[in-house]
Amino acid sequence: MAEFEAFKHEPFWWTDPRFQPDSYVQPDTPPKKVDVVIIGAGYTGLSAALTLARAGRSVVVLDAERPGWGCSARNGGLLGPSFHKLGLKGLERAYGKDKARGIMRESLDSMRSLISFVEEEKIDCELVMRGRFRGAVHLKHYDNLARQVEVMQKELGLNAHMVPKSEQHYEIGSDLYHGGAVYEDDGTLQPALLLQGILSKATEAGAKVYGGQAVQDVSGSAGELEVRTKNHSVKASDVIVATNGYTPKNLKWFRQRIIPIRSAVTATEELPPEKIVELSPKLRGHGDTHRLVFYYRPSPDGKRMVFGGRAKDLKDNPREYVAYLGAAMRRIYPQLQSAKIEYAWSGVVAYTFDHAPHVGKIDGVHYAMGYCGSGVGRAVYFGRKTALKILGDPEGRTELDDLPFNSRPFYSGSPWFMPFMIRWHAFADRMGW
Ligand SMILES: Cc1cc2nc3c(=O)[nH]c(=O)nc-3n(C[C@H](O)[C@H](O)[C@H](O)COP(=O)(O)OP(=O)(O)OC[C@H]3O[C@@H](n4cnc5c(N)ncnc54)[C@H](O)[C@@H]3O)c2cc1C
């Protein structure tokens, strides 16, 4: 099988010579006292750092590894509004009509705000807004998608339409789906370059970013906090936890509220340009209605297919996900039967028990996390919102502010139930539920 041939176990995005995150990292040791310490140098932490530094706050960002080590320089680079998994109707049942609409509208805002941000800041991250095709894996999924699209068009003005199976080949070179939905306003980007763009703007604005500084503890109370790593301690009036799926066990309150799940991505060898156009005629992003979702897209240079999905193991087990994703890719695209997978990598996303991201403050410590696998737009948006809250700016308000961030009894942050959940979802996928 082609997938057992050698592949490089690193994000394809990192091979771009423009990606040099280490050059923005401070060579010295962190100062003893600043206004704000941010834990985690991904999109959330760096977006917050940029806003705070531009407002004149002294800001230190501490990352256990290096900027972008987490999801932010590893993701699939699909940009969409990341609507809540419950959908508008489910949200209405949970929170009432107004709140449901507010949450959905904010999802659209988070995507639009990223597009404006990239344009205004002139961040070269290969952002293209060509839309996304979401294939219906079963016939009844097509009807469900059509109902969802109709509601979202009516209620939120979503720019989307249905594509029946007879016209599917204009969207995708696959017969697997029973038609699908096109979300015209979605896009794709090069995630590592977005990360570096925010990193460079934040450091230019004066934020100091440190790598190799795993935070072990946050102590003190509102206004007088202390953040400790193995060898350093920094005092600050405000702290933001922006560790998301990588939240360590010693940040116990947060870790107990997120469910870490591994997501994996592969990139094929270079393919002829006409093959890429055959697979994705409009060079859009793609996804489908599987519960164990697959997402895929052409690489920004139009030479490879980048194909992702959930890994079955919380550990990084590339042989497992290369085999699993390779098989799925070839089911969707039999034309890729002999195409080699040249890159494979993974990262850990944060789910939450209510499927919603959470933004808030506990014991004086701010947080934004739990983007449930769709965080490119959300992380940059909620990172900025968190910074605005610290600045006392009313613009920092979000629709998620008053959602309770709950754990479950006896849950300590180790998702022992995930293998069962994954098997259940795989079974439901096979049955078409
Ligand atoms: C494989 C994969 C594919 C994805 N594809 C998409 C996609 O196509 N579209 C989409 O919208 N979303 C996608 N996502 C999700 C998206 O990338 C994330 O939601 C988003 O990047 C989260 O950003 P963040 O800054 O909150 O967290 P992260 O980028 O994960 O950053 C957290 C940081 O915290 C650091 N950290 C952890 N512990 C400590 C500590 N003790 N001290 C200091 N630092 C610490 C980590 O080193 C890490 O750098 C994907 C994720 C993965 C993994």
mmCIF file of N, CA and C and ligand atoms in Angstrom, residues 39-40 42-44 62-65 69-72 74-78 213-215 242-244 246 248 263-265 295 347-349 371 373-376 379, ligand 1:
data_model
loop_
_atom_site.group_PDB
_atom_site.id
_atom_site.type_symbol
_atom_site.label_atom_id
_atom_site.label_comp_id
_atom_site.label_asym_id
_atom_site.label_seq_id
_atom_site.Cartn_x
_atom_site.Cartn_y
_atom_site.Cartn_z
ATOM 1 N N ILE A 39 -0.318 32.740 28.562
ATOM 2 C CA ILE A 39 0.233 31.379 28.548
ATOM 3 C C ILE A 39 -0.235 30.708 27.260
ATOM 4 N N GLY A 40 0.720 30.469 26.334
ATOM 5 C CA GLY A 40 0.378 29.840 25.057
ATOM 6 C C GLY A 40 0.532 30.805 23.904
ATOM 7 N N GLY A 42 -0.203 30.523 20.545
ATOM 8 C CA GLY A 42 -0.935 30.170 19.320
ATOM 9 C C GLY A 42 -1.713 31.405 18.875
ATOM 10 N N TYR A 43 -2.702 31.192 17.998
ATOM 11 C CA TYR A 43 -3.491 32.339 17.516
ATOM 12 C C TYR A 43 -4.150 33.094 18.682
ATOM 13 N N THR A 44 -4.716 32.334 19.657
ATOM 14 C CA THR A 44 -5.433 33.006 20.754
ATOM 15 C C THR A 44 -4.490 33.916 21.525
ATOM 16 N N LEU A 62 4.335 33.305 27.189
ATOM 17 C CA LEU A 62 5.183 32.147 27.505
ATOM 18 C C LEU A 62 4.630 30.921 26.796
ATOM 19 N N ASP A 63 5.480 30.235 26.037
ATOM 20 C CA ASP A 63 5.032 28.966 25.434
ATOM 21 C C ASP A 63 5.947 27.843 25.906
ATOM 22 N N ALA A 64 5.349 26.693 26.171
ATOM 23 C CA ALA A 64 6.111 25.540 26.629
ATOM 24 C C ALA A 64 7.102 25.082 25.556
ATOM 25 N N GLU A 65 6.745 25.288 24.293
ATOM 26 C CA GLU A 65 7.608 24.836 23.189
ATOM 27 C C GLU A 65 8.111 26.047 22.417
ATOM 28 N N TRP A 69 3.589 25.950 18.112
ATOM 29 C CA TRP A 69 3.828 24.522 18.327
ATOM 30 C C TRP A 69 2.512 23.741 18.421
ATOM 31 N N GLY A 70 1.492 24.385 18.935
ATOM 32 C CA GLY A 70 0.186 23.731 19.091
ATOM 33 C C GLY A 70 -0.549 23.685 17.767
ATOM 34 N N CYS A 71 -1.857 23.818 17.847
ATOM 35 C CA CYS A 71 -2.677 23.667 16.637
ATOM 36 C C CYS A 71 -2.411 24.752 15.594
ATOM 37 N N SER A 72 -1.991 25.940 16.059
ATOM 38 C CA SER A 72 -2.050 27.096 15.166
ATOM 39 C C SER A 72 -1.126 27.035 13.951
ATOM 40 N N ARG A 74 -0.395 23.988 12.660
ATOM 41 C CA ARG A 74 -0.551 22.592 12.210
ATOM 42 C C ARG A 74 -1.888 22.331 11.536
ATOM 43 N N ASN A 75 -2.805 23.285 11.614
ATOM 44 C CA ASN A 75 -4.180 22.950 11.214
ATOM 45 C C ASN A 75 -4.329 22.825 9.694
ATOM 46 N N GLY A 76 -5.550 22.490 9.263
ATOM 47 C CA GLY A 76 -5.798 22.267 7.841
ATOM 48 C C GLY A 76 -5.950 23.548 7.043
ATOM 49 N N GLY A 77 -6.081 24.681 7.737
ATOM 50 C CA GLY A 77 -6.161 25.960 7.043
ATOM 51 C C GLY A 77 -7.502 26.221 6.375
ATOM 52 N N LEU A 78 -8.562 25.535 6.842
ATOM 53 C CA LEU A 78 -9.905 25.827 6.297
ATOM 54 C C LEU A 78 -10.550 26.894 7.171
ATOM 55 N N GLN A 213 9.191 27.692 27.881
ATOM 56 C CA GLN A 213 8.796 28.153 29.227
ATOM 57 C C GLN A 213 7.444 27.535 29.589
ATOM 58 N N ALA A 214 7.488 26.283 30.005
ATOM 59 C CA ALA A 214 6.239 25.608 30.378
ATOM 60 C C ALA A 214 5.756 26.153 31.711
ATOM 61 N N VAL A 215 4.580 26.723 31.711
ATOM 62 C CA VAL A 215 4.032 27.275 32.960
ATOM 63 C C VAL A 215 3.577 26.126 33.844
ATOM 64 N N ALA A 242 -4.169 30.531 27.339
ATOM 65 C CA ALA A 242 -4.484 30.334 25.912
ATOM 66 C C ALA A 242 -3.837 29.032 25.431
ATOM 67 N N THR A 243 -3.983 27.997 26.244
ATOM 68 C CA THR A 243 -3.314 26.721 25.951
ATOM 69 C C THR A 243 -4.236 25.730 25.240
ATOM 70 N N ASN A 244 -5.519 26.002 25.216
ATOM 71 C CA ASN A 244 -6.503 25.254 24.439
ATOM 72 C C ASN A 244 -6.347 23.722 24.577
ATOM 73 N N TYR A 246 -3.882 21.888 24.433
ATOM 74 C CA TYR A 246 -2.614 21.501 25.072
ATOM 75 C C TYR A 246 -2.594 21.863 26.564
ATOM 76 N N PRO A 248 -2.215 21.907 30.198
ATOM 77 C CA PRO A 248 -1.600 20.839 30.998
ATOM 78 C C PRO A 248 -2.418 20.526 32.248
ATOM 79 N N SER A 263 -6.255 15.495 16.115
ATOM 80 C CA SER A 263 -6.683 15.684 14.734
ATOM 81 C C SER A 263 -5.425 15.553 13.874
ATOM 82 N N ALA A 264 -5.553 14.932 12.718
ATOM 83 C CA ALA A 264 -4.359 14.645 11.913
ATOM 84 C C ALA A 264 -4.551 15.110 10.474
ATOM 85 N N VAL A 265 -3.439 15.420 9.844
ATOM 86 C CA VAL A 265 -3.476 15.908 8.461
ATOM 87 C C VAL A 265 -2.371 15.214 7.661
ATOM 88 N N TYR A 295 -11.727 16.632 6.215
ATOM 89 C CA TYR A 295 -11.642 17.956 5.597
ATOM 90 C C TYR A 295 -10.440 17.945 4.678
ATOM 91 N N GLY A 347 -2.148 17.219 15.732
ATOM 92 C CA GLY A 347 -2.170 18.163 16.847
ATOM 93 C C GLY A 347 -3.375 17.848 17.716
ATOM 94 N N VAL A 348 -3.478 18.560 18.829
ATOM 95 C CA VAL A 348 -4.541 18.250 19.790
ATOM 96 C C VAL A 348 -5.524 19.417 19.869
ATOM 97 N N VAL A 349 -6.769 19.147 19.500
ATOM 98 C CA VAL A 349 -7.805 20.187 19.577
ATOM 99 C C VAL A 349 -8.576 20.030 20.887
ATOM 100 N N TYR A 371 -12.413 25.443 21.047
ATOM 101 C CA TYR A 371 -13.009 25.802 19.751
ATOM 102 C C TYR A 371 -13.542 24.574 18.996
ATOM 103 N N GLY A 373 -12.351 22.058 17.402
ATOM 104 C CA GLY A 373 -11.782 21.645 16.113
ATOM 105 C C GLY A 373 -11.892 22.685 15.020
ATOM 106 N N SER A 374 -12.616 23.772 15.254
ATOM 107 C CA SER A 374 -12.749 24.833 14.232
ATOM 108 C C SER A 374 -12.315 26.141 14.857
ATOM 109 N N GLY A 375 -11.014 26.383 14.850
ATOM 110 C CA GLY A 375 -10.532 27.508 15.646
ATOM 111 C C GLY A 375 -9.749 28.563 14.902
ATOM 112 N N VAL A 376 -9.621 28.456 13.581
ATOM 113 C CA VAL A 376 -8.776 29.443 12.904
ATOM 114 C C VAL A 376 -9.371 30.845 13.085
ATOM 115 N N ALA A 379 -10.131 31.542 17.222
ATOM 116 C CA ALA A 379 -9.012 31.804 18.135
ATOM 117 C C ALA A 379 -8.537 33.252 18.013
HETATM 118 C C1 LIG B 1 -4.554 18.833 12.751
HETATM 119 C C2 LIG B 1 -5.472 19.995 13.017
HETATM 120 C C3 LIG B 1 -6.246 20.488 11.980
HETATM 121 C C4 LIG B 1 -7.102 21.575 12.210
HETATM 122 N N1 LIG B 1 -7.758 22.117 11.141
HETATM 123 C C5 LIG B 1 -8.511 23.223 11.316
HETATM 124 C C6 LIG B 1 -9.105 23.861 10.195
HETATM 125 O O1 LIG B 1 -8.901 23.452 9.050
HETATM 126 N N2 LIG B 1 -9.873 24.933 10.425
HETATM 127 C C7 LIG B 1 -10.090 25.433 11.688
HETATM 128 O O2 LIG B 1 -10.828 26.416 11.841
HETATM 129 N N3 LIG B 1 -9.481 24.878 12.760
HETATM 130 C C8 LIG B 1 -8.685 23.805 12.608
HETATM 131 N N4 LIG B 1 -8.032 23.270 13.669
HETATM 132 C C9 LIG B 1 -8.188 23.898 15.013
HETATM 133 C C10 LIG B 1 -7.361 25.183 15.161
HETATM 134 O O3 LIG B 1 -6.087 25.013 14.630
HETATM 135 C C11 LIG B 1 -7.269 25.544 16.653
HETATM 136 O O4 LIG B 1 -8.572 25.637 17.199
HETATM 137 C C12 LIG B 1 -6.540 26.856 16.912
HETATM 138 O O5 LIG B 1 -5.318 26.902 16.236
HETATM 139 C C13 LIG B 1 -6.323 27.011 18.408
HETATM 140 O O6 LIG B 1 -5.423 28.058 18.661
HETATM 141 P P1 LIG B 1 -4.956 28.370 20.126
HETATM 142 O O7 LIG B 1 -4.026 29.492 20.078
HETATM 143 O O8 LIG B 1 -6.134 28.504 21.033
HETATM 144 O O9 LIG B 1 -4.237 27.043 20.625
HETATM 145 P P2 LIG B 1 -2.885 26.371 20.112
HETATM 146 O O10 LIG B 1 -2.473 26.874 18.786
HETATM 147 O O11 LIG B 1 -3.049 24.909 20.263
HETATM 148 O O12 LIG B 1 -1.784 26.922 21.124
HETATM 149 C C14 LIG B 1 -1.678 26.476 22.469
HETATM 150 C C15 LIG B 1 -0.249 26.702 22.899
HETATM 151 O O13 LIG B 1 -0.162 26.512 24.323
HETATM 152 C C16 LIG B 1 1.144 26.032 24.582
HETATM 153 N N5 LIG B 1 1.169 25.471 25.932
HETATM 154 C C17 LIG B 1 0.574 24.338 26.385
HETATM 155 N N6 LIG B 1 0.856 24.145 27.707
HETATM 156 C C18 LIG B 1 1.618 25.194 28.098
HETATM 157 C C19 LIG B 1 2.217 25.554 29.327
HETATM 158 N N7 LIG B 1 2.106 24.815 30.433
HETATM 159 N N8 LIG B 1 2.952 26.684 29.369
HETATM 160 C C20 LIG B 1 3.101 27.457 28.284
HETATM 161 N N9 LIG B 1 2.560 27.144 27.077
HETATM 162 C C21 LIG B 1 1.825 26.030 26.980
HETATM 163 C C22 LIG B 1 1.385 25.015 23.479
HETATM 164 O O14 LIG B 1 2.761 24.737 23.306
HETATM 165 C C23 LIG B 1 0.755 25.718 22.281
HETATM 166 O O15 LIG B 1 1.705 26.423 21.504
HETATM 167 C C24 LIG B 1 -7.180 22.164 13.499
HETATM 168 C C25 LIG B 1 -6.391 21.666 14.528
HETATM 169 C C26 LIG B 1 -5.531 20.584 14.294
HETATM 170 C C27 LIG B 1 -4.675 20.067 15.394
#
